[in-house]
Every structure is written in C-alpha cells, then in structure tokens.
Amino acid sequence: MDVEELESLPAKELHDRAVRYAVRHGDFAFLWDLLKAIPAAEAATGHSEETANDLSRVSALLSDAMAAGEGQLGDALRPVYVDYLSRHPDA
C-alpha cells in the first residue's frame, strides 16, 4: 500500500497491521519506537496522568502498545503507523 492508501485506513487497522508485522518479523526497533511515542501521544490527547504512569512503568507501556490502535491514542499514533507501514509494503 502507498502512503495515501495507508492514510485512509482507521487508526485501529494501522496499529494492528504495524504491530502484527513487527512481531512477526522481530522488529523490536519499531516496537521500542512505538513505546517511546506513546507517552507523547497520551499527552497530546490530554491524558497527562497517563504520561507520568507510562514513563515510570515499562509494563504499562507494553500493555499500551498492544492496545494503542484505538480511540484518540490510536489517532495520535497514526503517523507512526503510516510511516512504518509505508516502509514495509508487504505488511
């Protein structure tokens, strides 16, 4: 898929495709980048309490990464998913 096609997908689908591809291919660099992006995305959605919790607990980040395709958080992370999927057209 090209970037335009990826941009048209819902955040949940972008998340699921990107995470599934990264897990299948052992792309821990992407998963780590996703984990690092979640606190800023949480802050951007007005959930500053979540930002503090996420920064202090790795387990919270891992949990967030698996569900980070839904709602406002998924929408805030759309650019991360589109960028990753555009670099991996077979995802």
XYZ file of N, CA, C and O in Angstrom:
364
model
N 0.853 -1.188 0.000
C 0.000 0.000 0.000
C 0.893 1.243 0.000
O 1.917 1.260 0.671
N 0.430 2.260 -0.717
C 1.191 3.501 -0.674
C 0.705 4.352 0.495
O -0.272 4.011 1.173
N 1.393 5.466 0.740
C 1.083 6.316 1.891
C -0.354 6.818 1.830
O -1.052 6.846 2.845
N -0.823 7.190 0.660
C -2.190 7.692 0.521
C -3.208 6.631 0.944
O -4.177 6.926 1.649
N -2.988 5.395 0.519
C -3.894 4.305 0.908
C -3.814 4.049 2.410
O -4.844 3.823 3.057
N -2.606 4.093 2.958
C -2.447 3.885 4.404
C -3.149 4.984 5.190
O -3.797 4.712 6.201
N -3.014 6.223 4.728
C -3.652 7.358 5.413
C -5.165 7.196 5.485
O -5.805 7.721 6.386
N -5.750 6.468 4.550
C -7.209 6.319 4.524
C -7.712 5.254 5.506
O -8.915 5.163 5.748
N -6.813 4.457 6.065
C -7.220 3.391 6.985
C -7.483 3.932 8.382
O -6.850 4.904 8.811
N -8.380 3.291 9.137
C -8.612 3.689 10.522
C -7.373 3.397 11.380
O -6.585 2.491 11.072
N -7.203 4.163 12.445
C -6.046 4.007 13.326
C -5.930 2.584 13.859
O -4.820 2.038 13.947
N -7.032 1.957 14.202
C -7.006 0.596 14.741
C -6.392 -0.377 13.730
O -5.585 -1.234 14.080
N -6.773 -0.242 12.453
C -6.218 -1.132 11.440
C -4.732 -0.863 11.220
O -3.938 -1.791 11.068
N -4.346 0.415 11.223
C -2.925 0.748 11.094
C -2.130 0.126 12.232
O -1.080 -0.488 12.021
N -2.640 0.285 13.449
C -1.979 -0.296 14.626
C -1.836 -1.798 14.490
O -0.752 -2.356 14.650
N -2.945 -2.455 14.196
C -2.931 -3.917 14.126
C -1.960 -4.416 13.062
O -1.191 -5.343 13.305
N -1.971 -3.785 11.908
C -1.079 -4.211 10.823
C 0.382 -3.976 11.192
O 1.236 -4.843 10.976
N 0.685 -2.789 11.731
C 2.068 -2.450 12.057
C 2.605 -3.343 13.172
O 3.724 -3.878 13.072
N 1.833 -3.525 14.234
C 2.290 -4.345 15.363
C 2.398 -5.806 14.948
O 3.388 -6.484 15.261
N 1.416 -6.303 14.210
C 1.464 -7.690 13.755
C 2.704 -7.933 12.888
O 3.424 -8.909 13.062
N 2.978 -7.017 11.962
C 4.145 -7.150 11.099
C 5.439 -7.107 11.919
O 6.335 -7.924 11.722
N 5.520 -6.152 12.838
C 6.729 -6.014 13.660
C 6.960 -7.255 14.514
O 8.097 -7.734 14.623
N 5.914 -7.794 15.101
C 6.046 -9.004 15.925
C 6.464 -10.180 15.058
O 7.389 -10.922 15.398
N 5.817 -10.345 13.924
C 6.121 -11.451 13.016
C 7.566 -11.407 12.520
O 8.193 -12.436 12.317
N 8.097 -10.207 12.320
C 9.438 -10.056 11.778
C 10.478 -9.714 12.855
O 11.621 -9.387 12.515
N 10.088 -9.773 14.106
C 11.031 -9.493 15.185
C 11.592 -8.079 15.126
O 12.738 -7.853 15.491
N 10.778 -7.143 14.683
C 11.229 -5.759 14.545
C 11.047 -5.025 15.882
O 10.149 -4.212 16.058
N 11.948 -5.333 16.801
C 11.866 -4.737 18.133
C 12.178 -3.247 18.109
O 11.725 -2.511 18.984
N 12.913 -2.793 17.100
C 13.202 -1.360 16.983
C 11.896 -0.579 16.786
O 11.693 0.457 17.431
N 11.012 -1.084 15.913
C 9.732 -0.399 15.737
C 8.913 -0.448 17.015
O 8.335 0.560 17.429
N 8.854 -1.626 17.640
C 8.063 -1.743 18.865
C 8.603 -0.811 19.943
O 7.819 -0.181 20.670
N 9.908 -0.685 20.025
C 10.507 0.232 21.006
C 10.171 1.675 20.647
O 9.818 2.472 21.518
N 10.254 2.026 19.358
C 9.884 3.378 18.929
C 8.426 3.669 19.265
O 8.086 4.774 19.688
N 7.570 2.670 19.086
C 6.158 2.833 19.433
C 6.008 3.095 20.928
O 5.287 4.006 21.340
N 6.715 2.309 21.729
C 6.641 2.503 23.179
C 7.110 3.901 23.571
O 6.531 4.527 24.465
N 8.147 4.385 22.908
C 8.652 5.726 23.220
C 7.677 6.809 22.771
O 7.623 7.883 23.373
N 6.896 6.550 21.730
C 5.954 7.546 21.208
C 4.663 7.619 22.015
O 3.977 8.648 21.996
N 4.331 6.565 22.727
C 3.050 6.524 23.444
C 2.907 7.631 24.489
O 1.863 8.296 24.530
N 3.905 7.894 25.343
C 3.707 8.971 26.327
C 3.399 10.330 25.690
O 2.522 11.053 26.165
N 4.079 10.672 24.610
C 3.812 11.949 23.939
C 2.409 11.940 23.330
O 1.702 12.952 23.364
N 1.997 10.797 22.778
C 0.650 10.694 22.209
C -0.398 10.799 23.315
O -1.440 11.433 23.123
N -0.124 10.184 24.459
C -1.039 10.303 25.599
C -1.165 11.766 26.009
O -2.268 12.260 26.241
N -0.052 12.475 26.090
C -0.077 13.891 26.472
C -0.842 14.709 25.440
O -1.615 15.595 25.793
N -0.663 14.387 24.165
C -1.352 15.111 23.097
C -2.865 14.927 23.157
O -3.610 15.780 22.686
N -3.296 13.810 23.741
C -4.741 13.569 23.849
C -5.306 14.093 25.156
O -6.476 13.879 25.447
N -4.453 14.773 25.952
C -4.918 15.365 27.197
C -4.901 14.436 28.384
O -5.509 14.709 29.410
N -4.198 13.324 28.277
C -4.125 12.354 29.367
C -2.755 12.425 30.044
O -2.000 11.467 30.038
N -2.444 13.576 30.648
C -1.120 13.769 31.234
C -0.854 12.821 32.395
O 0.294 12.463 32.656
N -1.909 12.380 33.108
C -1.700 11.405 34.191
C -1.140 10.109 33.629
O -0.292 9.465 34.226
N -1.656 9.719 32.465
C -1.177 8.504 31.812
C 0.283 8.640 31.412
O 1.046 7.683 31.474
N 0.681 9.832 30.996
C 2.058 10.058 30.590
C 3.000 9.748 31.745
O 3.988 9.035 31.583
N 2.701 10.263 32.917
C 3.553 10.030 34.085
C 3.594 8.548 34.440
O 4.664 7.995 34.713
N 2.450 7.897 34.412
C 2.406 6.465 34.704
C 3.199 5.666 33.683
O 3.947 4.754 34.039
N 3.024 5.992 32.400
C 3.704 5.253 31.344
C 5.211 5.399 31.425
O 5.939 4.442 31.177
N 5.676 6.580 31.760
C 7.114 6.801 31.847
C 7.722 6.046 33.011
O 8.889 5.665 32.970
N 6.966 5.793 34.048
C 7.515 5.132 35.229
C 7.322 3.626 35.234
O 7.915 2.932 36.023
N 6.509 3.089 34.334
C 6.236 1.648 34.350
C 6.328 1.038 32.967
O 5.475 1.262 32.121
N 7.347 0.256 32.734
C 7.531 -0.383 31.441
C 6.367 -1.312 31.127
O 5.914 -1.401 29.987
N 5.849 -1.974 32.128
C 4.731 -2.887 31.874
C 3.518 -2.137 31.337
O 2.790 -2.664 30.482
N 3.317 -0.915 31.793
C 2.212 -0.116 31.274
C 2.439 0.220 29.798
O 1.507 0.192 28.998
N 3.681 0.495 29.430
C 3.986 0.778 28.031
C 3.731 -0.434 27.147
O 3.190 -0.317 26.043
N 4.136 -1.606 27.614
C 3.911 -2.815 26.827
C 2.421 -3.066 26.636
O 1.975 -3.416 25.548
N 1.672 -2.873 27.685
C 0.225 -3.038 27.601
C -0.372 -2.012 26.641
O -1.216 -2.348 25.803
N 0.080 -0.779 26.745
C -0.417 0.271 25.855
C -0.098 -0.038 24.402
O -0.919 0.201 23.515
N 1.096 -0.576 24.155
C 1.498 -0.859 22.775
C 0.543 -1.844 22.112
O 0.243 -1.728 20.923
N 0.059 -2.797 22.857
C -0.820 -3.804 22.287
C -2.225 -3.251 22.019
O -2.952 -3.786 21.200
N -2.592 -2.160 22.687
C -3.929 -1.592 22.505
C -3.881 -0.177 21.939
O -4.880 0.527 21.958
N -2.735 0.237 21.415
C -2.540 1.629 21.003
C -3.130 1.964 19.648
O -2.750 2.940 19.031
N -4.070 1.184 19.186
C -4.687 1.485 17.905
C -6.106 1.978 18.043
O -6.788 2.195 17.048
N -6.544 2.173 19.255
C -7.937 2.517 19.486
C -8.104 3.947 19.964
O -7.224 4.500 20.611
N -9.218 4.526 19.648
C -9.614 5.829 20.166
C -8.655 6.950 19.820
O -7.967 6.927 18.796
N -8.594 7.930 20.718
C -7.760 9.107 20.495
C -6.282 8.747 20.435
O -5.528 9.339 19.668
N -5.871 7.779 21.246
C -4.470 7.369 21.233
C -4.098 6.792 19.873
O -3.062 7.128 19.300
N -4.957 5.944 19.327
C -4.704 5.385 18.004
C -4.600 6.471 16.950
O -3.712 6.432 16.088
N -5.486 7.456 17.045
C -5.441 8.557 16.085
C -4.162 9.376 16.240
O -3.563 9.784 15.243
N -3.715 9.597 17.472
C -2.486 10.362 17.703
C -1.256 9.620 17.193
O -0.259 10.238 16.832
N -1.330 8.283 17.161
C -0.198 7.471 16.707
C -0.262 7.121 15.221
O 0.617 6.433 14.710
N -1.281 7.605 14.510
C -1.425 7.319 13.083
C -0.145 7.576 12.300
O 0.265 6.743 11.494
N 0.540 8.722 12.517
C 1.759 8.975 11.740
C 2.840 7.914 11.948
O 3.571 7.573 11.025
N 2.926 7.370 13.152
C 3.915 6.322 13.445
C 3.591 5.082 12.622
O 4.475 4.478 12.006
N 2.317 4.698 12.601
C 1.901 3.505 11.863
C 2.047 3.693 10.352
O 2.526 2.803 9.645
N 1.633 4.868 9.848
C 1.717 5.121 8.410
C 3.177 5.101 7.961
O 3.518 4.485 6.948
N 4.051 5.751 8.728
C 5.466 5.767 8.374
C 6.027 4.351 8.329
O 6.694 3.962 7.365
N 5.752 3.563 9.341
C 6.273 2.196 9.404
C 5.725 1.332 8.277
O 6.469 0.647 7.589
N 4.423 1.377 8.073
C 3.803 0.546 7.042
C 4.222 0.978 5.647
O 4.340 0.135 4.750
N 4.468 2.265 5.450
C 4.905 2.709 4.122
C 6.311 2.200 3.805
O 6.665 2.034 2.642
N 7.106 1.928 4.835
C 8.452 1.380 4.628
C 8.424 -0.142 4.512
O 9.436 -0.751 4.179
N 7.285 -0.752 4.802
C 7.137 -2.215 4.733
C 5.856 -2.535 3.956
O 4.839 -2.934 4.537
N 5.899 -2.383 2.635
C 4.687 -2.540 1.826
C 4.062 -3.925 1.864
O 2.910 -4.081 1.491
N 4.790 -4.924 2.339
C 4.213 -6.256 2.409
C 3.486 -6.515 3.722
O 3.012 -7.619 3.966
N 3.364 -5.506 4.565
C 2.689 -5.663 5.869
C 1.188 -5.763 5.692
O 0.604 -5.218 4.809
